[in-house]
Coordinates of C-alpha atoms and ligand atoms in Angstrom, one line a residue:
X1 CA -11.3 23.3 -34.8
X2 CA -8.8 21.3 -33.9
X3 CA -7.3 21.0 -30.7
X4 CA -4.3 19.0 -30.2
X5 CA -3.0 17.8 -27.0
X6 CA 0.7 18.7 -27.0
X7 CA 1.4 21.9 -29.5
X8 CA 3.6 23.5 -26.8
X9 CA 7.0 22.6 -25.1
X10 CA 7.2 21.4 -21.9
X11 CA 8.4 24.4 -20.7
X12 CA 5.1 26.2 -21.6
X13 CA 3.2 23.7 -19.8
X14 CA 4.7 23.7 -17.2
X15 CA 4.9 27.5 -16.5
X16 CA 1.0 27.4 -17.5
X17 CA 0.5 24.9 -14.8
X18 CA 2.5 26.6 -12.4
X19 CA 1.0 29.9 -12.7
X20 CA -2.4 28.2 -12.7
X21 CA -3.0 25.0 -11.7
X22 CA -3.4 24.2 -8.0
X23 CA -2.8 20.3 -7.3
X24 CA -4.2 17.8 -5.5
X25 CA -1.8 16.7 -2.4
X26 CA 0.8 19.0 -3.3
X27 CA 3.0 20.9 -2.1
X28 CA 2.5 23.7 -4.7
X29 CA 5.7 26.0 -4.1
X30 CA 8.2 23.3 -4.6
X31 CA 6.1 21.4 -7.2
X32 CA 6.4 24.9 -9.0
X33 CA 10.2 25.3 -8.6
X34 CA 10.8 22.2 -10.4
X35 CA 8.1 22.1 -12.9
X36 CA 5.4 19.0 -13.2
X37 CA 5.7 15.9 -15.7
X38 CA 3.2 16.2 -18.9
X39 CA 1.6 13.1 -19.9
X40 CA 0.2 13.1 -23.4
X41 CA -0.6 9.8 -23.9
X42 CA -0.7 6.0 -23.2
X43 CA -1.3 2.8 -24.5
X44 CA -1.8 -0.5 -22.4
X45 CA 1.0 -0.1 -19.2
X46 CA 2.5 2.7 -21.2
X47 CA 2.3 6.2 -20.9
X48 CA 4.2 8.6 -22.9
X49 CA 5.3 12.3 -21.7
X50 CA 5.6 15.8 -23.3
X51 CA 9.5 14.8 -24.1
X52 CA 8.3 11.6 -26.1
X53 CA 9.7 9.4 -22.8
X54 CA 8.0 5.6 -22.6
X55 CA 7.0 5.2 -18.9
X56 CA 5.9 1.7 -17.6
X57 CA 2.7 2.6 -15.3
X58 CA 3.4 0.3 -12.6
X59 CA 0.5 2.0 -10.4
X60 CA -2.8 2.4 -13.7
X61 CA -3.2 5.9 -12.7
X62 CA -3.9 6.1 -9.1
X63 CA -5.1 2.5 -9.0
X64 CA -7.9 2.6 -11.5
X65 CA -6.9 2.4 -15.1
X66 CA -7.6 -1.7 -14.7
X67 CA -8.3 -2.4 -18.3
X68 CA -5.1 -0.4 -19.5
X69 CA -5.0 2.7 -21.4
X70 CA -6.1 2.9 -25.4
X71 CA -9.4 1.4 -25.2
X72 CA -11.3 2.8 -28.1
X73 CA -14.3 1.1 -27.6
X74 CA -14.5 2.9 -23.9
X75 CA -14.3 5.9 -25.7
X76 CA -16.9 5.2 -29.0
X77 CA -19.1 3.6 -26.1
X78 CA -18.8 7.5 -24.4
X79 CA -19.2 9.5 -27.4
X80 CA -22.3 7.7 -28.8
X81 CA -24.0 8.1 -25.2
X82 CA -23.0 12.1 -25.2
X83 CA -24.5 11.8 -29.0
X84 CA -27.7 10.6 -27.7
X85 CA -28.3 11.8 -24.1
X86 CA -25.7 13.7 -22.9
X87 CA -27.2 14.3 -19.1
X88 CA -30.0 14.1 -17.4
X89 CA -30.9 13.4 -14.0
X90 CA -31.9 10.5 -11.9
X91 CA -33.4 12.1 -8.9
X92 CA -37.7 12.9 -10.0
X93 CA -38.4 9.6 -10.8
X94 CA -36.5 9.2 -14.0
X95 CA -33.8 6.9 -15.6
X96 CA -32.1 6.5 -18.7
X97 CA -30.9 3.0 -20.5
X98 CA -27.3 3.3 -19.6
X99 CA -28.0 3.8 -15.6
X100 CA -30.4 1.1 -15.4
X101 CA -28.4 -1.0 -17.6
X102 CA -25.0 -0.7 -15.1
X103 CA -26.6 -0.9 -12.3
X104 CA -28.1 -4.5 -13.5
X105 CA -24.6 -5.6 -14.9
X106 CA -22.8 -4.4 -11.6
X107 CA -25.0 -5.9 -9.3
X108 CA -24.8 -9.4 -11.2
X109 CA -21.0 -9.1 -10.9
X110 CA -21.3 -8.3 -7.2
X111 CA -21.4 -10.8 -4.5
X112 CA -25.3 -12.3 -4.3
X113 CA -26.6 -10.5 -1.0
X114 CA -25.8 -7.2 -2.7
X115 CA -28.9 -5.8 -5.2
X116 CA -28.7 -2.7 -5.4
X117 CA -26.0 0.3 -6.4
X118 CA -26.2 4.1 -5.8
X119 CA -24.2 6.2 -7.8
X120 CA -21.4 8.6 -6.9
X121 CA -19.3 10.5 -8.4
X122 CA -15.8 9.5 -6.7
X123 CA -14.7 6.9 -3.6
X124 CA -15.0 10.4 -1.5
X125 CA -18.5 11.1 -2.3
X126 CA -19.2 7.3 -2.1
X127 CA -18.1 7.2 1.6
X128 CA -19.5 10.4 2.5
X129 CA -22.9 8.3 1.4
X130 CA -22.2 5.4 2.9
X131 CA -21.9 7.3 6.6
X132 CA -25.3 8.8 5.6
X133 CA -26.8 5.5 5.1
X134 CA -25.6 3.4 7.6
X135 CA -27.4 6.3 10.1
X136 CA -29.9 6.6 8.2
X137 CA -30.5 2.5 8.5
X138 CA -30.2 2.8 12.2
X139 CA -33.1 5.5 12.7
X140 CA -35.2 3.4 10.6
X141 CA -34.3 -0.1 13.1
X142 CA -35.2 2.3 16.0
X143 CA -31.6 2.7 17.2
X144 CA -31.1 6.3 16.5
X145 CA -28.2 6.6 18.7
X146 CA -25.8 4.2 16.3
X147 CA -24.0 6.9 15.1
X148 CA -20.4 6.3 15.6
X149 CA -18.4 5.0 13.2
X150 CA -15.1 2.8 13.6
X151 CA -12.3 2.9 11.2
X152 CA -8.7 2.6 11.3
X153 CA -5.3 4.5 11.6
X154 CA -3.7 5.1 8.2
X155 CA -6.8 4.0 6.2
X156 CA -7.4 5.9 3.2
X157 CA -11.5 6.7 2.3
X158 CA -11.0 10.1 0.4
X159 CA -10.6 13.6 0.9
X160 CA -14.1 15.1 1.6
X161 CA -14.7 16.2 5.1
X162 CA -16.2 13.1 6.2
X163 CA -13.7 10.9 3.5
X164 CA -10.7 12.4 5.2
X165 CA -12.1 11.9 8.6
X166 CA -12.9 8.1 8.4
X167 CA -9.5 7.8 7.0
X168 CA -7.0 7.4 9.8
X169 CA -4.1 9.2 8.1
X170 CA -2.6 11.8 10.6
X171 CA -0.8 14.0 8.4
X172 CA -4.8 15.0 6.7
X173 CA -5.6 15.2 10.1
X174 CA -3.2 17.8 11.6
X175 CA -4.7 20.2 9.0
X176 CA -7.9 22.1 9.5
X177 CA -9.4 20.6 12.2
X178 CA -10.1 17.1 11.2
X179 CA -11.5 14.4 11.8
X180 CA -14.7 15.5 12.1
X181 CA -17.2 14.0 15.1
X182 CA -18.3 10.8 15.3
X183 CA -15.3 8.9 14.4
X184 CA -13.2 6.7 16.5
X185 CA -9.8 5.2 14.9
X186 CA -8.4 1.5 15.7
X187 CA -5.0 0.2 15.0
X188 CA -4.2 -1.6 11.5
X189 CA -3.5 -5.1 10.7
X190 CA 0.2 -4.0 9.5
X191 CA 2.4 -7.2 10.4
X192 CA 5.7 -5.5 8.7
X193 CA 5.2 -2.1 10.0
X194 CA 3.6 -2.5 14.0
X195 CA 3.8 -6.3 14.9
X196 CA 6.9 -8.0 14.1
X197 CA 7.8 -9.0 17.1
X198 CA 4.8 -11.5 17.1
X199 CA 3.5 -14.4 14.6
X200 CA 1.7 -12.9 12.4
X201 CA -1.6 -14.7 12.8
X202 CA -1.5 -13.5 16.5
X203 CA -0.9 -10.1 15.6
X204 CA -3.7 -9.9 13.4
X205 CA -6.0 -11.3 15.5
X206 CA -5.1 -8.7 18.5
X207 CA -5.8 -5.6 16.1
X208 CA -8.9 -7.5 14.7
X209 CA -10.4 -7.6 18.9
X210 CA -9.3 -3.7 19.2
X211 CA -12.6 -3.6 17.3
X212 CA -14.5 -5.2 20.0
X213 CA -12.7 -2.8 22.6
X214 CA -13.9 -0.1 21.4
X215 CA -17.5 -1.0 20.8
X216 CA -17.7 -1.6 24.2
X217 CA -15.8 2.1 25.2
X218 CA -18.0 3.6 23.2
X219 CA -21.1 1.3 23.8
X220 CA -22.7 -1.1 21.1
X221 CA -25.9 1.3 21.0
X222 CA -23.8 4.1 19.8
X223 CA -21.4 2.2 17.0
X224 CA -23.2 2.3 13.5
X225 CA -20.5 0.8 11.4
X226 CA -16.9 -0.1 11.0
X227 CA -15.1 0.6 7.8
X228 CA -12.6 -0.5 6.2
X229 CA -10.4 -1.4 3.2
X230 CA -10.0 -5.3 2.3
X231 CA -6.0 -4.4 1.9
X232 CA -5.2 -0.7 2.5
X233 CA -3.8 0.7 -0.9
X234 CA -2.7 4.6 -0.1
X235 CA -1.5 3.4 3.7
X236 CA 0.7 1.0 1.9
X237 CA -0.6 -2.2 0.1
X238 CA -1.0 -3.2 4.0
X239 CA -2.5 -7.1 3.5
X240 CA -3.9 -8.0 6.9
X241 CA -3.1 -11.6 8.3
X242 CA -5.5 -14.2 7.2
X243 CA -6.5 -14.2 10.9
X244 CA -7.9 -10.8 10.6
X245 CA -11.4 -10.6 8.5
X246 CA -12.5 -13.5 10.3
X247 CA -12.4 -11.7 13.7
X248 CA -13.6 -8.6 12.1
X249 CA -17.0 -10.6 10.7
X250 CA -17.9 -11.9 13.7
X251 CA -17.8 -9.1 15.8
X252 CA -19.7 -7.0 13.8
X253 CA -21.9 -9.9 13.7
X254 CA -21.9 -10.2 17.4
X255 CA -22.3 -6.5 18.2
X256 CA -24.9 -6.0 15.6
X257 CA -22.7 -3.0 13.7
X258 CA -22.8 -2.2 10.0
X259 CA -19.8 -4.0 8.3
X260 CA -18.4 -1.6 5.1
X261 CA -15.9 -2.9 2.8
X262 CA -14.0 -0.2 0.7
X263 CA -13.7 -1.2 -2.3
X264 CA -12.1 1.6 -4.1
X265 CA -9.6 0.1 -5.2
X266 CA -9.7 -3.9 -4.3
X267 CA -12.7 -4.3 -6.6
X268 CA -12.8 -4.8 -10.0
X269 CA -10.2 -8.0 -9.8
X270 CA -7.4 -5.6 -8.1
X271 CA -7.4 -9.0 -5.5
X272 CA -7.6 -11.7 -7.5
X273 CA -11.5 -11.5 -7.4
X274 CA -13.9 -9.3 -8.6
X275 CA -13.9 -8.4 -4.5
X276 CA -11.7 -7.8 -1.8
X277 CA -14.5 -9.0 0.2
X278 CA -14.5 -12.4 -1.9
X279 CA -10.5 -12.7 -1.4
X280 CA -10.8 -11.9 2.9
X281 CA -14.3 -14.0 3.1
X282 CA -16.4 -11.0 4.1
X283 CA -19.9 -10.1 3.6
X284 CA -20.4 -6.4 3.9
X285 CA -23.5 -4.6 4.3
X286 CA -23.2 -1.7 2.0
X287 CA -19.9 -1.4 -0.1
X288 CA -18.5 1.6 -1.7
X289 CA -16.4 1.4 -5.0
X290 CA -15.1 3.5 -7.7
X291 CA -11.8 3.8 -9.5
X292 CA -12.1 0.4 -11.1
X293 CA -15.7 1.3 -11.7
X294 CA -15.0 3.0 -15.3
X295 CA -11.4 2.4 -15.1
X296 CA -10.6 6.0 -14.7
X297 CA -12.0 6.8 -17.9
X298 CA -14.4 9.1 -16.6
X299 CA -14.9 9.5 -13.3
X300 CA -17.8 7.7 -10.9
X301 CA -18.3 5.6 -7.5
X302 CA -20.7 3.9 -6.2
X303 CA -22.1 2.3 -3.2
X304 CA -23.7 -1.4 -3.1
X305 CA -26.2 -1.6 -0.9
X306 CA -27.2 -4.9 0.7
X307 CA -30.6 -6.3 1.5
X308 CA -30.0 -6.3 4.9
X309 CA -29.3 -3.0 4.8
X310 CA -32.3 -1.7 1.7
X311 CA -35.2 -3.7 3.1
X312 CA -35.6 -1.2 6.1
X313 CA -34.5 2.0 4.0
X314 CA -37.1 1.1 1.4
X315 CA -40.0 0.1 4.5
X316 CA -39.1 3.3 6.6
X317 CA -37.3 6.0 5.5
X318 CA -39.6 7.5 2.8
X319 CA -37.4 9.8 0.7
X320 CA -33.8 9.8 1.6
X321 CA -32.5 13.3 0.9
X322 CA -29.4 12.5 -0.7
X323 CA -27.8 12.4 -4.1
X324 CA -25.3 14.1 -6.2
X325 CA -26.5 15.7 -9.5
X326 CA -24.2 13.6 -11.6
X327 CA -25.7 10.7 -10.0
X328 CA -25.6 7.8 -12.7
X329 CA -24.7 10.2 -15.5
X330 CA -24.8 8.8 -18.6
X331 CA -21.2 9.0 -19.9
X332 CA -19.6 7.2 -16.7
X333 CA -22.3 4.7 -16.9
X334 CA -21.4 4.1 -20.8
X335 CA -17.5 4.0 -19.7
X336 CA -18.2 1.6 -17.0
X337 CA -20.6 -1.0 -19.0
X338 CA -17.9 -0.8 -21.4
X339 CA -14.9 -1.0 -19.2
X340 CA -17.0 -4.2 -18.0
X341 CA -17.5 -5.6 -20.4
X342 CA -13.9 -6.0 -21.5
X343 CA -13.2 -7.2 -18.1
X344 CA -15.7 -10.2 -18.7
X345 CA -15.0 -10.5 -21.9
X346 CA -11.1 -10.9 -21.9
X347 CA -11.5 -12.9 -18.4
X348 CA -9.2 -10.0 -16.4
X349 CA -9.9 -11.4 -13.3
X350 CA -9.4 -14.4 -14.0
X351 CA -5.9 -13.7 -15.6
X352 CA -5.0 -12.0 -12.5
X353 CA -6.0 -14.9 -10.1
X354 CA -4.3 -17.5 -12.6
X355 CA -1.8 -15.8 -14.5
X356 CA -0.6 -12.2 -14.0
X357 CA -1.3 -12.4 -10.2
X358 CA 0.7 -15.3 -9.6
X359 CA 3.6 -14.3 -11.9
X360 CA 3.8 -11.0 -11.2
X361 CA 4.3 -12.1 -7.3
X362 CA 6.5 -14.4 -7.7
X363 CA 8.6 -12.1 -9.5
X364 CA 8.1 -9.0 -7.3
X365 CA 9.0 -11.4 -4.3
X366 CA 12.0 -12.4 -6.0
X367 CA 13.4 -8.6 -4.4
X368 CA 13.6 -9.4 -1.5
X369 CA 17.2 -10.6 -2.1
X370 CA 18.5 -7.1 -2.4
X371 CA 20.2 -5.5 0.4
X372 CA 17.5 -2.6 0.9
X373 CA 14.3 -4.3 0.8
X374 CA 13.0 -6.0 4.0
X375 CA 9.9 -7.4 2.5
X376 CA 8.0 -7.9 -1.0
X377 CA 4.7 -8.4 -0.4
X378 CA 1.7 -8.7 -3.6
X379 CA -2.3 -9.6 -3.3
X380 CA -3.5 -10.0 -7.1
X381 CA -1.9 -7.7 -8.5
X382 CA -1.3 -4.8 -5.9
X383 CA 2.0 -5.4 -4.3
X384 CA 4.3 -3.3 -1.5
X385 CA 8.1 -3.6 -1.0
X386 CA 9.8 -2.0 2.5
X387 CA 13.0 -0.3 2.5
X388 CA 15.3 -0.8 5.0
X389 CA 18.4 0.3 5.7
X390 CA 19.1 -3.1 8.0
X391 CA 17.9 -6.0 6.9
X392 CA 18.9 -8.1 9.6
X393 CA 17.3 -6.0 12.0
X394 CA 14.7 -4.4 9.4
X395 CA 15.7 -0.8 10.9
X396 CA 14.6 1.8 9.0
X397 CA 16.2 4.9 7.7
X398 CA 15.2 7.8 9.6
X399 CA 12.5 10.7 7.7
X400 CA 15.2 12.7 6.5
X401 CA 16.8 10.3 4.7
X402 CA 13.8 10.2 1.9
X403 CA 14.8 6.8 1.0
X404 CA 11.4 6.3 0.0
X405 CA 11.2 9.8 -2.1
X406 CA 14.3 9.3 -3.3
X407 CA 13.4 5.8 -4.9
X408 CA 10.4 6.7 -6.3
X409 CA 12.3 9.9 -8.2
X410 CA 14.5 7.3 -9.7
X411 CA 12.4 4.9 -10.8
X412 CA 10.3 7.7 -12.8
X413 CA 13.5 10.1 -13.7
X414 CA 15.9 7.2 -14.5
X415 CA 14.2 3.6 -15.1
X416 CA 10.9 4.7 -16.7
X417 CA 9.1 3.4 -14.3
X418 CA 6.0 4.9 -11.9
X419 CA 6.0 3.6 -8.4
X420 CA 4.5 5.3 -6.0
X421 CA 6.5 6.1 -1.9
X422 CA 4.4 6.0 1.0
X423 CA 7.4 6.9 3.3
X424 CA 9.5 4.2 2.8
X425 CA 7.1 1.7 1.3
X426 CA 7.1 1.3 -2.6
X427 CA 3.7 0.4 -3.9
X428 CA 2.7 -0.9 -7.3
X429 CA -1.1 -1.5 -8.8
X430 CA -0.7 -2.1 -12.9
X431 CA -3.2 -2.1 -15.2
X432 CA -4.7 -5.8 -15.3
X433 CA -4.0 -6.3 -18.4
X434 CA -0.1 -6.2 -17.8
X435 CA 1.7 -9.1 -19.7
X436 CA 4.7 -11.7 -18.6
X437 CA 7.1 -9.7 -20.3
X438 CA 6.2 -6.3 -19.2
X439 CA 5.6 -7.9 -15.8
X440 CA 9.9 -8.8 -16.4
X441 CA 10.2 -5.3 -17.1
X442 CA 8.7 -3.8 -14.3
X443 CA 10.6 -5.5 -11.7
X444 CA 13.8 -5.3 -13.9
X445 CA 13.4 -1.3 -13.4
X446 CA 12.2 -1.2 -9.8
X447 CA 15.3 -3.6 -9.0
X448 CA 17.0 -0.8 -11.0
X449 CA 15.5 1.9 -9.1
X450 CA 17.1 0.1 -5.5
X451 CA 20.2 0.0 -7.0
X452 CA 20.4 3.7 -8.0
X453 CA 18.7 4.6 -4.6
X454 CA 21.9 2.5 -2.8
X455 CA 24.4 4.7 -4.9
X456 CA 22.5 7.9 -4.0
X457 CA 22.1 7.4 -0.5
X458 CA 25.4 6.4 -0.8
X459 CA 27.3 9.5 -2.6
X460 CA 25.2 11.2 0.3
X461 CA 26.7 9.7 3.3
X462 CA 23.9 8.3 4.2
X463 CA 25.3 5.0 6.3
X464 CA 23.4 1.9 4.6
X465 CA 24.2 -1.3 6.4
Ligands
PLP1 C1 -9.0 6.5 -3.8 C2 -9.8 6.0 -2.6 C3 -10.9 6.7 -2.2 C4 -11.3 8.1 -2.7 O1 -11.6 8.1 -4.0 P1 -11.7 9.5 -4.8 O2 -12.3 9.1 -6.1 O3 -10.3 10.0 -4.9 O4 -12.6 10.4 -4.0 C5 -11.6 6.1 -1.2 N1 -11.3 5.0 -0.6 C6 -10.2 4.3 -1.1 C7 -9.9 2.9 -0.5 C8 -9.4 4.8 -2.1 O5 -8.3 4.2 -2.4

């Protein structure tokens, strides 16, 4: 049998999909009334859709495809795991060469005070472990009231009940009764967005102390861990002041509290550095990745667990009643020993911090010139540009305005390029392996993009300044 990917017209698809298909974060009804895009393939940056369109994938996916689509030996490495041992579990005292193998390879890529890995299925299900863990940990010091967790407004950490609750987003939060107990939400390190009236070091130090604030609201005996992302990446591409981390460290280390550093998406060189940790100088106690994991190629997370946090669990806890059948399965930990592999073996990370990263920036920054972008900002190679419709004043357009929306539609529809709007922030995250000249290209379309958006909101009476 063969069973191609793209027999039908887009139409079909799309009425399939409608009649069937329920998204994730979508609004179904009007997603319906104008029909999805079809992807049906990709090579490198490059996706291709159901109308034979080349689209640059300035964003890897949803942050994850770091190694760049099209890498056959990802796939061979899959399909002769699935030949030999399809599944089986890791929970009655068993293993299996590929899990034992990553979890070796991972943890000698990790930072040195980190040993150990669990494995997840998703960045959801590795937070939801993480705020098992860090409790866990606690009972077995004899300090079963560090419950609490802190974390921070308009972080992202997933969408499980416990994922969407440590994240600090409040539009997930208006909707059925989230977050969940046990939670208390800090302001974020977001120069551009909260703090402009103030030096940026300053402000950054002020929302780092918010954390020692509220561990002593809520009492250091009842604070288990903060959380949070080295630079948020769905809030924004939000890169805290260098002042920040610092601060954070040492009052965790101070008020004895777990320190976790999401890693989602800033590991796997996303930074700079194999770690977002590495690129802010933190050392976190347990540390929860995925996305970059496997490069998207089949999906797994993960948690790193540090010694601090293992010796205790593995002394006291006895059986930790915990885990996810697909824990270490097979095929993801094929795709990610391969996936890292060509990270180590083509230097990625290295490319980013020396090459791609600093070209990429430099270019990126160089839109700041145009009349509707009040800052370009890039880490590695995870960058965020702010429209404005002042740039003197940086005043933004109001909601309705979609300027944001109305950009990123562009970019796709017009310039063949995928951005991604959080309101009126464009974010970008390409593949690693990205080169000079498609590096050109990308910000040739995005400056594109601002350009069409100015006409649009334009011909709309929208009043730009
Ligand atoms: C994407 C993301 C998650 C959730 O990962 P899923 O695989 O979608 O569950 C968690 N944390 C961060 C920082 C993320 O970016």
């Amino acid at each position: 049998m063969n069973i191609a990917t793209n027999l039908r017209s887009t139409a079909e698809y799309q009425a399939m999909d409608a009649a069937h298909h329920w998204h994730p974060f979508t609004d179904t009804a009007a997603l319906n009334a104008k029909g999805a895009r079809v992807f049906t393939g990709a090579e490198g940056v490059w996706l291709t859709d159901s109308d034979g369109n080349r689209i640059l994938d300035g964003m890897a996916g949803l942050w994850c495809v770091n190694i760049g689509y099209g890498r056959h030996e990802v796939a061979e490495a899959v399909a002769r795991q699935m030949r030999d041992l399809p599944y089986y579990n890791t929970f009655f005292q068993c293993t299996h060469p590929p899990a034992a193998e990553f979890a070796e390879a991972l943890t000698a890529a990790a930072p040195d005070h980190l040993n150990r890995v669990f494995f997840t299925n998703s960045g959801s299900e590795s937070n939801d472990t993480v705020f098992r863990l860090a409790r866990v940990y606690w009972e077995c010091m004899d300090k079963p009231t560090k419950k609490t967790f802190i974390s921070r407004k308009n972080a992202y950490h997933g969408s499980t009940i416990c994922g969407a609750s440590l994240g600090g987003m409040a539009a997930p939060h208006r909707q059925g009764g989230l977050p969940m107990q046990g939670i208390h939400h800090i302001g974020q390190p977001y120069w551009f967005g909260e703090g402009r009236d103030m030096d940026a070091e300053e402000f950054g130090r002020m929302r780092a102390r918010e954390l020692e604030v509220a561990i002593d609201w809520l009492g250091e005996d009842n604070v288990a861990a903060f959380i949070a992302e080295p630079v948020q990446g769905a809030g924004g591409v939000i890169i805290p002041p260098e002042s920040y981390f610092p601060e954070i460290a040492r009052i965790c280390a101070e008020r004895n509290i777990l320190l976790v550093a999401d890693e989602v998406i800033c590991g796997f060189g996303r930074t700079g550095n194999w770690w977002g940790s590495e690129t802010f100088g933190i050392e976190p106690d347990l540390m929860p990745i995925a996305k970059g994991l496997t490069s998207g190629y089949v999906p797994m997370g993960g948690v790193f667990i540090s010694d601090r946090v293992a010796g205790p669990l593995m002394d006291k806890a006895g059986e930790i009643y915990h885990g996810y059948t697909y824990s270490g399965h097979p095929a993801a930990c094929a795709a990610g020993l391969a996936s890292l592999r060509i990270m180590q073996e083509e230097q990625l990370v290295e490319r980013v911090r020396d090459r791609a990263g600093p070209y990429l920036q430099q270019r990126w920054a160089s839109l700041a010139d145009h009349p509707l972008v009040g800052e370009a900002r890039m880490v590695g190679l995870m960058g965020g540009l702010e429209i404005v419709r002042d740039k003197k004043t940086m005043e933004r357009f109001d909601g309705e305005a979609e300027a944001g929306r109305r950009c990123r539609d562009t970019a796709v529809a017009q310039h063949g390029l995928v951005m991604r709007a959080v309101g009126d922030t464009m974010v970008i995250s390409p593949p690693l392996v990205i080169s000079e000249e498609e590096c050109d290209e990308l910000v040739g379309r995005a400056r594109k993009s601002l350009d069409g958006l100015a006409d649009e909101l334009t011909r709309d009476g929208v009043a730009l300044d």
